[in-house]
């Protein structure tokens, strides 16, 4: 968006028309080969919803049962109020082909592929992207109060490869897929669809905006419906591919 700020797009009354006016008459790009695509963020912090899929509820109950945390996940899954947590300041969001990280003091780390909402300053969903809510499951499982440490650290949040500007809800048939490549083979793959998402994206956005202000808008990850088996942990050098229909594939390497 040469000459235009990303914040301007997010806070504009009609982002779709603004984008059309920017590309109209512009020289089409001939080669993206040498261009680094940045994360689709300027001032937008990233928040996340949790335990919005049955698979996430079950995995969390299992990982935290020894610590007595199991019932919290069951209760939040069926409660009216969703779990929402702060995920990443704008400055730490990793973009396409950027390097994500696992914590050095964690022994069990997983990616979480999540449909991510772009919400404008008025609380209206204006677009969608793919997100990775990297998580340290051993830290989270030891005590639910360790959640911020399991979730918020440098290199724990990736977004991209683009934002689909669209205010309409995505079809429930929309597929979310993940492939984790290791040493030239696929170590784990999984998929789900938005039909498994228990809460409406607009309801999640509504809770986030109840008592918060986001003058430049924000992102909200909508939770994971794909959890690798307990024997799986990410390794340095793994490549995480997250694909969401109509958005594309976010690829990141684990540093
Ligand atoms: O409550 C822990 C985090 C849940 C989460 O990140 C998810 O379900 O995606
Ligand atoms: Mg998550």
Coordinates of N, CA and C and ligand atoms in Angstrom, one line a residue:
X1 N 0.8 -1.2 0.0 CA 0.0 0.0 0.0 C 0.9 1.2 0.0
X2 N 1.6 1.4 -1.1 CA 2.5 2.6 -1.2 C 1.8 3.9 -0.9
X3 N 2.3 4.7 0.0 CA 1.8 6.0 0.3 C 0.5 5.9 1.2
X4 N 0.1 4.8 1.6 CA -1.1 4.6 2.4 C -0.7 3.8 3.7
X5 N -1.2 4.2 4.8 CA -0.9 3.5 6.0 C -1.9 2.4 6.2
X6 N -1.5 1.3 6.8 CA -2.3 0.2 7.1 C -3.5 0.6 8.0
X7 N -3.1 1.4 9.0 CA -4.1 1.9 10.0 C -5.3 2.6 9.3
X8 N -4.9 3.3 8.2 CA -5.9 4.1 7.4 C -6.9 3.1 6.8
X9 N -6.4 2.0 6.3 CA -7.3 1.0 5.7 C -8.2 0.4 6.8
X10 N -7.7 0.1 8.0 CA -8.5 -0.6 9.0 C -9.6 0.4 9.5
X11 N -9.3 1.7 9.6 CA -10.2 2.6 10.2 C -11.1 3.3 9.1
X12 N -10.9 2.9 7.9 CA -11.7 3.6 6.8 C -13.2 3.1 6.9
X13 N -14.1 3.9 6.5 CA -15.5 3.5 6.5 C -15.8 2.3 5.6
X14 N -15.0 2.3 4.4 CA -15.3 1.2 3.5 C -13.9 0.7 2.9
X15 N -13.3 -0.2 3.6 CA -11.9 -0.6 3.2 C -11.9 -1.2 1.8
X16 N -13.0 -1.9 1.4 CA -13.0 -2.5 0.1 C -12.9 -1.5 -1.0
X17 N -13.7 -0.4 -0.9 CA -13.7 0.7 -1.9 C -12.3 1.4 -1.8
X18 N -11.8 1.6 -0.6 CA -10.5 2.3 -0.5 C -9.4 1.5 -1.3
X19 N -9.4 0.2 -1.1 CA -8.4 -0.7 -1.8 C -8.6 -0.6 -3.3
X20 N -9.9 -0.6 -3.7 CA -10.1 -0.5 -5.2 C -9.6 0.8 -5.8
X21 N -9.7 1.9 -5.0 CA -9.3 3.2 -5.5 C -7.7 3.2 -5.5
X22 N -7.1 2.5 -4.6 CA -5.6 2.5 -4.6 C -5.1 1.7 -5.8
X23 N -5.7 0.5 -6.1 CA -5.1 -0.3 -7.1 C -5.5 0.2 -8.5
X24 N -6.6 0.9 -8.6 CA -7.1 1.4 -9.9 C -6.0 2.3 -10.6
X25 N -5.6 1.9 -11.8 CA -4.6 2.6 -12.5 C -3.2 2.4 -12.1
X26 N -3.0 1.6 -11.0 CA -1.7 1.3 -10.6 C -1.0 0.2 -11.5
X27 N 0.3 0.3 -11.6 CA 1.0 -0.6 -12.4 C 1.0 -2.0 -11.7
X28 N 0.5 -3.0 -12.4 CA 0.4 -4.3 -11.7 C 1.8 -4.9 -11.4
X29 N 2.0 -5.4 -10.3 CA 3.3 -6.0 -9.9 C 3.7 -7.1 -10.8
X30 N 4.9 -7.1 -11.3 CA 5.3 -8.1 -12.3 C 6.0 -9.3 -11.5
X31 N 6.7 -9.0 -10.4 CA 7.5 -10.0 -9.8 C 7.5 -9.8 -8.3
X32 N 6.9 -10.8 -7.6 CA 6.9 -10.7 -6.1 C 8.2 -11.5 -5.5
X33 N 9.0 -12.1 -6.5 CA 10.0 -13.0 -6.0 C 11.0 -12.4 -5.0
X34 N 11.4 -11.1 -5.2 CA 12.4 -10.5 -4.3 C 11.8 -9.7 -3.2
X35 N 10.4 -9.7 -3.1 CA 9.8 -8.8 -2.1 C 9.5 -9.6 -0.8
X36 N 9.8 -8.9 0.3 CA 9.5 -9.6 1.6 C 8.0 -9.1 2.0
X37 N 7.2 -10.1 2.1 CA 5.8 -9.7 2.5 C 5.7 -9.6 4.0
X38 N 5.3 -8.4 4.5 CA 5.3 -8.1 5.9 C 4.0 -8.7 6.5
X39 N 4.0 -8.8 7.8 CA 2.8 -9.1 8.6 C 1.7 -8.0 8.3
X40 N 0.5 -8.3 8.2 CA -0.6 -7.3 7.8 C -1.0 -6.5 9.1
X41 N 0.0 -5.9 9.6 CA -0.2 -5.2 10.9 C 0.5 -3.8 10.9
X42 N -0.1 -2.8 11.5 CA 0.6 -1.6 11.8 C 0.5 -1.3 13.3
X43 N -0.7 -0.9 13.8 CA -0.9 -0.6 15.2 C -1.8 -1.6 15.9
X44 N -2.2 -2.7 15.2 CA -3.2 -3.6 15.7 C -2.6 -4.6 16.6
X45 N -2.9 -4.6 17.9 CA -2.5 -5.7 18.8 C -3.4 -6.9 18.5
X46 N -2.9 -8.0 19.0 CA -3.6 -9.3 18.7 C -4.1 -9.9 20.0
X47 N -5.4 -10.2 20.0 CA -6.0 -10.9 21.1 C -6.4 -12.3 20.6
X48 N -6.8 -13.2 21.6 CA -7.1 -14.5 21.2 C -8.3 -15.1 22.0
X49 N -9.1 -15.9 21.4 CA -10.1 -16.6 22.1 C -9.6 -18.1 22.3
X50 N -10.1 -18.7 23.4 CA -9.6 -20.1 23.6 C -10.8 -21.0 23.9
X51 N -10.5 -22.3 23.7 CA -11.5 -23.4 24.0 C -12.8 -23.1 23.3
X52 N -12.7 -22.8 22.0 CA -13.9 -22.6 21.2 C -14.2 -23.8 20.3
X53 N -13.4 -24.8 20.4 CA -13.6 -26.0 19.6 C -13.6 -27.2 20.7
X54 N -14.4 -28.2 20.5 CA -14.4 -29.4 21.4 C -13.0 -30.0 21.5
X55 N -12.3 -30.1 20.4 CA -11.0 -30.7 20.4 C -10.0 -30.0 21.4
X56 N -10.1 -28.6 21.4 CA -9.3 -27.8 22.3 C -9.7 -28.1 23.8
X57 N -11.0 -28.1 24.0 CA -11.5 -28.4 25.4 C -10.9 -29.7 25.9
X58 N -11.0 -30.8 25.1 CA -10.6 -32.1 25.6 C -9.1 -32.1 25.8
X59 N -8.3 -31.5 24.9 CA -6.9 -31.6 25.0 C -6.4 -30.8 26.3
X60 N -7.0 -29.7 26.5 CA -6.7 -28.9 27.7 C -7.1 -29.6 29.0
X61 N -8.2 -30.2 29.0 CA -8.7 -30.9 30.2 C -7.7 -32.0 30.5
X62 N -7.2 -32.7 29.5 CA -6.2 -33.8 29.7 C -4.9 -33.3 30.2
X63 N -4.4 -32.2 29.6 CA -3.0 -31.7 29.9 C -3.0 -31.1 31.3
X64 N -4.1 -30.7 31.9 CA -4.1 -30.0 33.2 C -4.8 -30.8 34.3
X65 N -5.1 -32.1 34.0 CA -5.9 -32.8 35.0 C -5.1 -33.0 36.3
X66 N -3.8 -33.2 36.2 CA -3.0 -33.4 37.4 C -2.9 -32.2 38.3
X67 N -3.0 -31.0 37.6 CA -2.9 -29.7 38.3 C -4.3 -29.3 38.8
X68 N -5.3 -30.1 38.5 CA -6.7 -29.7 39.0 C -7.3 -28.6 38.1
X69 N -6.7 -28.4 36.9 CA -7.3 -27.3 36.0 C -8.3 -27.8 35.1
X70 N -8.6 -29.1 35.0 CA -9.4 -29.7 34.0 C -10.8 -29.1 33.9
X71 N -11.5 -28.9 35.0 CA -12.9 -28.4 35.0 C -13.0 -27.0 34.5
X72 N -11.9 -26.2 34.6 CA -12.0 -24.8 34.1 C -12.3 -24.8 32.6
X73 N -11.6 -25.7 31.9 CA -11.7 -25.7 30.5 C -13.1 -26.2 30.0
X74 N -13.6 -27.2 30.8 CA -14.9 -27.7 30.5 C -16.0 -26.6 30.7
X75 N -15.8 -25.9 31.8 CA -16.8 -24.8 32.2 C -16.7 -23.7 31.2
X76 N -15.5 -23.3 30.8 CA -15.5 -22.1 29.8 C -16.0 -22.5 28.5
X77 N -15.8 -23.8 28.1 CA -16.4 -24.2 26.8 C -17.9 -24.0 26.7
X78 N -18.5 -24.3 27.8 CA -20.0 -24.2 27.8 C -20.6 -22.9 28.4
X79 N -19.7 -22.1 28.9 CA -20.2 -20.8 29.5 C -20.6 -19.8 28.4
X80 N -21.4 -18.9 28.8 CA -21.8 -17.8 27.9 C -20.7 -16.9 27.5
X81 N -19.9 -16.6 28.6 CA -18.7 -15.7 28.4 C -17.5 -16.5 27.8
X82 N -16.9 -16.1 26.7 CA -15.8 -16.8 26.2 C -14.5 -16.5 26.9
X83 N -13.5 -17.4 26.7 CA -12.2 -17.1 27.2 C -11.5 -16.2 26.2
X84 N -11.0 -15.0 26.6 CA -10.3 -14.1 25.7 C -9.0 -13.7 26.4
X85 N -7.9 -13.7 25.7 CA -6.7 -13.3 26.3 C -5.8 -12.5 25.3
X86 N -5.0 -11.6 25.9 CA -4.1 -10.8 25.1 C -3.0 -11.8 24.5
X87 N -2.7 -11.6 23.2 CA -1.7 -12.6 22.6 C -0.4 -11.9 22.2
X88 N -0.5 -10.7 21.5 CA 0.8 -10.1 21.1 C 0.6 -8.7 20.8
X89 N 1.6 -7.9 21.2 CA 1.7 -6.5 20.7 C 1.9 -6.5 19.2
X90 N 1.5 -5.4 18.6 CA 1.6 -5.4 17.1 C 3.1 -5.5 16.7
X91 N 4.0 -5.0 17.5 CA 5.4 -5.0 17.1 C 6.0 -6.4 17.0
X92 N 5.4 -7.4 17.7 CA 6.0 -8.7 17.8 C 5.4 -9.7 16.8
X93 N 4.4 -9.2 16.0 CA 3.8 -10.2 15.1 C 4.7 -10.6 14.0
X94 N 4.8 -11.9 13.8 CA 5.7 -12.4 12.7 C 4.9 -12.6 11.4
X95 N 5.5 -12.2 10.3 CA 4.8 -12.3 9.0 C 5.1 -13.5 8.3
X96 N 4.6 -13.6 7.0 CA 4.8 -14.8 6.2 C 6.3 -15.0 6.0
X97 N 6.7 -16.3 6.1 CA 8.1 -16.7 6.0 C 9.0 -16.2 7.1
X98 N 8.4 -15.6 8.1 CA 9.2 -15.1 9.2 C 9.5 -16.3 10.2
X99 N 10.3 -16.0 11.2 CA 10.7 -17.1 12.1 C 9.9 -17.0 13.4
X100 N 9.2 -18.1 13.7 CA 8.5 -18.2 14.9 C 9.4 -19.0 15.9
X101 N 9.0 -18.9 17.2 CA 9.9 -19.5 18.2 C 9.2 -20.4 19.2
X102 N 10.0 -21.3 19.8 CA 9.5 -22.1 20.9 C 10.3 -21.6 22.1
X103 N 9.6 -21.6 23.3 CA 10.3 -21.1 24.5 C 11.4 -22.1 24.9
X104 N 12.6 -21.5 25.3 CA 13.7 -22.3 25.7 C 13.4 -23.1 27.0
X105 N 12.5 -22.6 27.8 CA 12.1 -23.3 29.1 C 10.9 -24.1 29.0
X106 N 10.5 -24.4 27.7 CA 9.3 -25.3 27.5 C 9.8 -26.6 26.9
X107 N 9.1 -27.7 27.2 CA 9.4 -29.0 26.7 C 8.4 -29.6 25.7
X108 N 7.2 -28.9 25.6 CA 6.1 -29.4 24.8 C 5.5 -28.1 24.1
X109 N 5.8 -28.0 22.9 CA 5.3 -26.8 22.2 C 4.6 -27.1 20.9
X110 N 3.5 -26.4 20.7 CA 2.7 -26.7 19.5 C 2.2 -25.4 18.8
X111 N 2.0 -25.5 17.5 CA 1.4 -24.4 16.8 C -0.2 -24.5 16.9
X112 N -0.9 -23.4 16.9 CA -2.3 -23.5 16.9 C -2.8 -22.7 15.7
X113 N -3.4 -23.4 14.7 CA -3.8 -22.7 13.5 C -5.2 -22.1 13.7
X114 N -5.4 -20.8 13.5 CA -6.6 -20.2 13.9 C -7.1 -19.2 12.9
X115 N -8.4 -19.2 12.5 CA -9.0 -18.1 11.8 C -8.9 -16.9 12.6
X116 N -8.4 -15.8 12.0 CA -8.1 -14.6 12.8 C -8.9 -13.4 12.2
X117 N -9.6 -12.7 13.0 CA -10.5 -11.6 12.6 C -9.7 -10.3 12.6
X118 N -9.9 -9.5 11.6 CA -9.5 -8.1 11.6 C -10.7 -7.3 11.9
X119 N -10.6 -6.6 13.1 CA -11.8 -5.8 13.6 C -11.5 -4.4 13.6
X120 N -12.4 -3.5 13.1 CA -12.1 -2.1 13.0 C -12.3 -1.4 14.3
X121 N -12.1 -0.1 14.4 CA -12.2 0.6 15.7 C -13.6 0.7 16.2
X122 N -14.6 0.4 15.3 CA -16.0 0.4 15.8 C -16.4 -1.0 16.2
X123 N -15.5 -2.0 16.2 CA -15.9 -3.4 16.6 C -16.5 -4.2 15.5
X124 N -16.4 -3.7 14.3 CA -16.9 -4.5 13.1 C -15.9 -5.3 12.5
X125 N -16.2 -6.6 12.2 CA -15.2 -7.5 11.5 C -15.1 -7.0 10.0
X126 N -13.9 -6.7 9.6 CA -13.7 -6.2 8.2 C -12.9 -7.1 7.4
X127 N -12.3 -8.1 8.0 CA -11.5 -9.0 7.2 C -11.0 -10.3 8.0
X128 N -10.3 -11.2 7.3 CA -9.9 -12.4 7.9 C -8.5 -12.8 7.5
X129 N -7.7 -13.3 8.4 CA -6.4 -13.8 8.0 C -6.2 -15.2 8.8
X130 N -5.0 -15.8 8.4 CA -4.6 -17.0 9.2 C -3.7 -16.6 10.3
X131 N -3.8 -17.3 11.4 CA -3.0 -17.0 12.5 C -2.4 -18.3 13.2
X132 N -1.3 -18.1 13.8 CA -0.7 -19.2 14.6 C -0.5 -18.7 16.0
X133 N -1.2 -19.3 16.9 CA -1.2 -19.0 18.3 C -0.2 -20.0 19.0
X134 N 1.1 -19.8 18.8 CA 2.1 -20.8 19.4 C 1.9 -20.9 20.9
X135 N 1.9 -22.2 21.4 CA 1.6 -22.5 22.8 C 2.6 -23.4 23.4
X136 N 2.9 -23.2 24.7 CA 3.8 -24.1 25.4 C 2.9 -24.9 26.3
X137 N 2.6 -26.1 25.9 CA 1.5 -26.9 26.6 C 1.9 -27.4 27.9
X138 N 3.2 -27.6 28.1 CA 3.6 -28.1 29.5 C 3.5 -27.0 30.5
X139 N 3.8 -25.7 30.1 CA 3.6 -24.6 31.0 C 2.2 -24.3 31.3
X140 N 1.4 -24.3 30.2 CA -0.1 -24.1 30.4 C -0.7 -25.2 31.2
X141 N -0.3 -26.4 31.1 CA -0.9 -27.6 31.8 C -0.5 -27.6 33.2
X142 N 0.7 -27.0 33.6 CA 1.2 -27.1 35.0 C 0.2 -26.3 35.9
X143 N -0.3 -25.2 35.3 CA -1.2 -24.3 36.1 C -1.9 -23.3 35.2
X144 N -3.2 -23.3 35.2 CA -3.9 -22.4 34.2 C -3.4 -20.9 34.4
X145 N -2.9 -20.6 35.6 CA -2.5 -19.2 35.8 C -1.2 -18.9 35.1
X146 N -0.6 -19.9 34.5 CA 0.6 -19.7 33.7 C 0.3 -19.4 32.3
X147 N -1.0 -19.3 31.9 CA -1.4 -19.2 30.5 C -0.6 -18.0 29.8
X148 N -0.5 -16.8 30.4 CA 0.2 -15.7 29.7 C 1.6 -16.1 29.4
X149 N 2.3 -16.9 30.2 CA 3.7 -17.3 29.9 C 3.7 -18.3 28.8
X150 N 2.7 -19.2 28.8 CA 2.6 -20.2 27.7 C 2.3 -19.6 26.4
X151 N 1.7 -18.5 26.4 CA 1.1 -17.9 25.1 C 1.8 -16.7 24.6
X152 N 2.4 -15.9 25.5 CA 2.9 -14.5 25.1 C 4.4 -14.5 25.3
X153 N 5.1 -14.7 24.3 CA 6.6 -14.5 24.3 C 7.0 -14.2 22.9
X154 N 8.2 -13.7 22.8 CA 8.7 -13.3 21.5 C 8.6 -14.4 20.4
X155 N 8.0 -14.1 19.3 CA 8.0 -15.1 18.2 C 6.8 -16.1 18.4
X156 N 5.8 -15.8 19.2 CA 4.7 -16.7 19.5 C 3.5 -16.5 18.7
X157 N 3.5 -15.4 17.8 CA 2.3 -15.1 17.1 C 2.7 -14.7 15.6
X158 N 2.1 -15.5 14.7 CA 2.3 -15.2 13.3 C 0.9 -15.0 12.6
X159 N 0.9 -14.0 11.7 CA -0.3 -13.7 10.9 C 0.0 -13.6 9.4
X160 N -0.9 -13.9 8.6 CA -0.8 -13.7 7.1 C -1.3 -14.9 6.3
X161 N -1.1 -15.1 5.0 CA -0.2 -14.2 4.3 C -0.8 -12.9 3.8
X162 N -2.1 -12.8 4.0 CA -2.8 -11.6 3.5 C -4.1 -11.4 4.4
X163 N -4.8 -10.3 4.2 CA -6.1 -10.2 4.8 C -7.2 -10.2 3.7
X164 N -8.1 -11.1 3.9 CA -9.3 -11.2 3.0 C -10.2 -10.1 3.5
X165 N -10.4 -9.0 2.8 CA -11.3 -7.9 3.2 C -12.7 -8.3 2.8
X166 N -13.5 -8.6 3.9 CA -14.8 -9.1 3.7 C -15.5 -9.0 5.0
X167 N -16.7 -8.3 5.1 CA -17.4 -8.2 6.4 C -18.4 -9.3 6.6
X168 N -18.7 -10.1 5.5 CA -19.7 -11.2 5.6 C -19.0 -12.4 6.4
X169 N -19.9 -13.1 7.1 CA -19.4 -14.3 7.8 C -18.8 -15.3 6.7
X170 N -17.8 -16.0 7.1 CA -17.2 -17.0 6.1 C -18.1 -18.3 6.2
X171 N -18.3 -19.0 5.1 CA -19.1 -20.2 5.2 C -18.6 -21.2 6.2
X172 N -19.5 -22.0 6.8 CA -19.1 -22.9 7.8 C -18.3 -24.1 7.2
X173 N -18.4 -24.2 5.9 CA -17.6 -25.2 5.2 C -16.1 -24.8 5.1
X174 N -15.7 -23.6 5.4 CA -14.4 -23.1 5.3 C -13.4 -24.0 6.1
X175 N -12.4 -24.5 5.3 CA -11.5 -25.5 6.0 C -10.2 -24.8 6.5
X176 N -9.8 -25.3 7.6 CA -8.5 -24.8 8.2 C -7.6 -26.0 8.3
X177 N -6.4 -25.9 7.7 CA -5.5 -27.1 7.6 C -4.1 -26.7 8.1
X178 N -3.5 -27.7 8.7 CA -2.1 -27.5 9.1 C -1.2 -28.6 8.6
X179 N 0.0 -28.3 8.2 CA 1.0 -29.3 7.9 C 2.3 -28.9 8.5
X180 N 2.9 -29.8 9.2 CA 4.2 -29.4 9.9 C 5.3 -30.3 9.2
X181 N 6.2 -29.6 8.4 CA 7.2 -30.3 7.7 C 8.5 -30.4 8.5
X182 N 9.1 -31.6 8.5 CA 10.3 -31.8 9.3 C 11.2 -32.7 8.4
X183 N 12.5 -32.2 8.2 CA 13.4 -33.1 7.4 C 12.8 -33.6 6.1
X184 N 12.2 -32.8 5.4 CA 11.6 -33.2 4.1 C 10.4 -34.2 4.1
X185 N 9.8 -34.4 5.3 CA 8.6 -35.1 5.3 C 7.6 -34.4 6.2
X186 N 6.3 -34.8 6.1 CA 5.3 -34.1 6.9 C 5.1 -34.9 8.2
X187 N 5.5 -34.2 9.3 CA 5.5 -34.9 10.6 C 4.1 -34.9 11.2
X188 N 3.3 -33.9 10.9 CA 1.9 -33.9 11.4 C 1.1 -33.1 10.4
X189 N -0.1 -33.6 10.2 CA -1.1 -32.8 9.4 C -2.5 -32.9 10.1
X190 N -3.3 -31.9 9.9 CA -4.6 -32.0 10.5 C -5.5 -31.0 9.9
X191 N -6.8 -31.2 10.0 CA -7.7 -30.2 9.5 C -9.0 -30.1 10.3
X192 N -9.7 -29.0 10.1 CA -11.0 -28.8 10.7 C -11.8 -27.9 9.8
X193 N -13.1 -27.6 10.2 CA -13.8 -26.5 9.4 C -14.5 -25.6 10.4
X194 N -15.0 -24.5 9.9 CA -15.6 -23.5 10.8 C -16.9 -24.1 11.4
X195 N -17.4 -25.2 10.8 CA -18.6 -25.8 11.4 C -18.4 -26.3 12.8
X196 N -17.1 -26.5 13.2 CA -16.7 -27.0 14.5 C -16.5 -25.9 15.5
X197 N -16.5 -24.7 15.0 CA -16.3 -23.5 15.9 C -17.6 -23.2 16.7
X198 N -17.5 -23.3 18.0 CA -18.7 -23.2 18.8 C -19.3 -21.8 18.9
X199 N -18.5 -20.8 18.7 CA -19.0 -19.4 18.9 C -18.9 -18.6 17.6
X200 N -19.9 -17.7 17.5 CA -19.9 -16.9 16.3 C -18.8 -15.9 16.4
X201 N -18.0 -15.7 15.3 CA -16.9 -14.6 15.4 C -17.5 -13.3 15.8
X202 N -18.6 -12.9 15.4 CA -19.2 -11.6 15.8 C -19.4 -11.5 17.3
X203 N -19.8 -12.6 17.9 CA -20.0 -12.6 19.3 C -18.7 -12.5 20.1
X204 N -17.7 -13.2 19.6 CA -16.3 -13.1 20.2 C -15.9 -11.6 20.1
X205 N -16.0 -11.0 19.0 CA -15.6 -9.6 18.8 C -16.4 -8.7 19.8
X206 N -17.7 -9.0 19.9 CA -18.5 -8.2 20.8 C -18.0 -8.3 22.3
X207 N -17.6 -9.4 22.7 CA -17.1 -9.5 24.1 C -15.8 -8.7 24.2
X208 N -14.9 -8.8 23.2 CA -13.7 -8.1 23.3 C -13.9 -6.6 23.4
X209 N -14.9 -6.1 22.7 CA -15.1 -4.6 22.6 C -16.0 -4.1 23.8
X210 N -16.5 -5.0 24.6 CA -17.4 -4.6 25.7 C -16.8 -3.5 26.5
X211 N -15.6 -3.6 27.0 CA -15.0 -2.6 27.9 C -13.6 -2.2 27.4
X212 N -13.3 -2.4 26.1 CA -12.0 -2.0 25.6 C -12.2 -1.1 24.4
X213 N -11.2 -0.3 24.2 CA -11.2 0.6 23.0 C -10.0 0.2 22.2
X214 N -10.2 0.2 20.9 CA -9.1 -0.1 19.9 C -9.1 0.9 18.8
X215 N -8.5 2.1 19.1 CA -8.6 3.2 18.1 C -8.1 2.9 16.7
X216 N -7.2 1.9 16.6 CA -6.7 1.5 15.2 C -7.2 0.1 14.9
X217 N -8.2 -0.4 15.6 CA -8.7 -1.8 15.4 C -7.8 -2.8 16.1
X218 N -8.1 -4.1 15.9 CA -7.2 -5.1 16.4 C -7.5 -6.4 15.7
X219 N -6.7 -7.4 16.0 CA -6.9 -8.8 15.5 C -7.5 -9.7 16.7
X220 N -8.3 -10.6 16.3 CA -8.7 -11.6 17.3 C -8.7 -13.0 16.7
X221 N -7.8 -13.8 17.3 CA -7.7 -15.2 16.9 C -8.9 -16.0 17.5
X222 N -9.5 -16.9 16.7 CA -10.7 -17.5 17.2 C -10.6 -18.9 17.8
X223 N -9.4 -19.3 18.1 CA -9.2 -20.6 18.8 C -8.8 -21.7 17.8
X224 N -8.3 -22.8 18.4 CA -7.8 -23.9 17.6 C -8.8 -25.1 17.6
X225 N -9.0 -25.7 16.5 CA -9.7 -26.9 16.5 C -8.8 -28.1 16.1
X226 N -7.5 -27.8 16.0 CA -6.6 -28.9 15.6 C -5.5 -29.0 16.7
X227 N -5.4 -30.1 17.3 CA -4.3 -30.3 18.4 C -3.5 -31.6 18.0
X228 N -2.2 -31.5 17.8 CA -1.5 -32.7 17.5 C -1.5 -33.7 18.7
X229 N -1.2 -34.9 18.4 CA -1.1 -35.9 19.5 C -0.1 -35.5 20.6
X230 N -0.4 -36.0 21.8 CA 0.5 -35.6 22.9 C 2.0 -35.9 22.7
X231 N 2.3 -36.9 21.9 CA 3.7 -37.3 21.6 C 4.4 -36.2 20.8
X232 N 3.7 -35.3 20.2 CA 4.3 -34.3 19.3 C 4.7 -33.1 20.0
X233 N 5.9 -32.6 19.7 CA 6.4 -31.3 20.1 C 7.2 -30.7 18.9
X234 N 7.0 -29.4 18.7 CA 7.8 -28.7 17.7 C 9.3 -28.7 17.9
X235 N 10.0 -28.7 16.8 CA 11.5 -28.7 16.9 C 12.0 -27.5 16.1
X236 N 13.2 -27.0 16.4 CA 13.8 -26.0 15.6 C 14.0 -26.6 14.2
X237 N 13.7 -25.7 13.2 CA 13.9 -26.2 11.8 C 12.6 -26.6 11.2
X238 N 11.5 -27.0 12.0 CA 10.2 -27.3 11.5 C 9.7 -26.2 10.7
X239 N 8.9 -26.5 9.7 CA 8.2 -25.5 8.9 C 6.7 -25.7 9.1
X240 N 6.0 -24.7 9.5 CA 4.5 -24.8 9.8 C 3.8 -24.1 8.6
X241 N 2.9 -24.9 8.0 CA 2.1 -24.4 6.9 C 0.6 -24.4 7.4
X242 N 0.0 -23.2 7.5 CA -1.4 -23.1 7.9 C -2.2 -22.6 6.7
X243 N -3.2 -23.3 6.3 CA -4.0 -22.9 5.1 C -5.5 -22.7 5.5
X244 N -6.0 -21.6 5.1 CA -7.5 -21.4 5.3 C -8.1 -21.0 4.0
X245 N -9.2 -21.7 3.6 CA -9.9 -21.5 2.3 C -10.1 -20.0 2.2
X246 N -9.9 -19.5 1.0 CA -10.2 -18.1 0.5 C -9.1 -17.1 1.1
X247 N -8.2 -17.6 2.0 CA -7.2 -16.7 2.5 C -5.8 -17.1 1.9
X248 N -5.4 -18.3 2.1 CA -4.1 -18.7 1.6 C -3.4 -19.5 2.6
X249 N -2.0 -19.6 2.4 CA -1.2 -20.4 3.3 C -0.2 -19.5 4.0
X250 N -0.1 -19.6 5.3 CA 0.9 -18.9 6.1 C 2.0 -19.9 6.4
X251 N 3.2 -19.6 6.0 CA 4.3 -20.5 6.2 C 5.3 -19.8 7.1
X252 N 5.7 -20.5 8.1 CA 6.8 -20.0 9.1 C 7.7 -21.1 9.5
X253 N 8.9 -20.7 9.7 CA 10.0 -21.7 10.1 C 10.2 -21.5 11.6
X254 N 10.4 -22.6 12.3 CA 10.6 -22.5 13.8 C 12.1 -22.3 13.9
X255 N 12.5 -21.2 14.6 CA 13.9 -20.8 14.8 C 14.6 -21.6 15.9
Ligands
LIG1 O1 -7.1 -21.8 27.5 C1 -6.1 -22.0 26.9 C2 -5.9 -21.5 25.5 C3 -6.8 -22.0 24.5 C4 -6.5 -21.7 23.1 O2 -5.5 -21.0 22.8 C5 -7.3 -22.3 22.1 O3 -8.2 -23.0 22.3 O4 -7.0 -22.0 20.9
LIG2 MG1 -5.3 -20.9 20.6

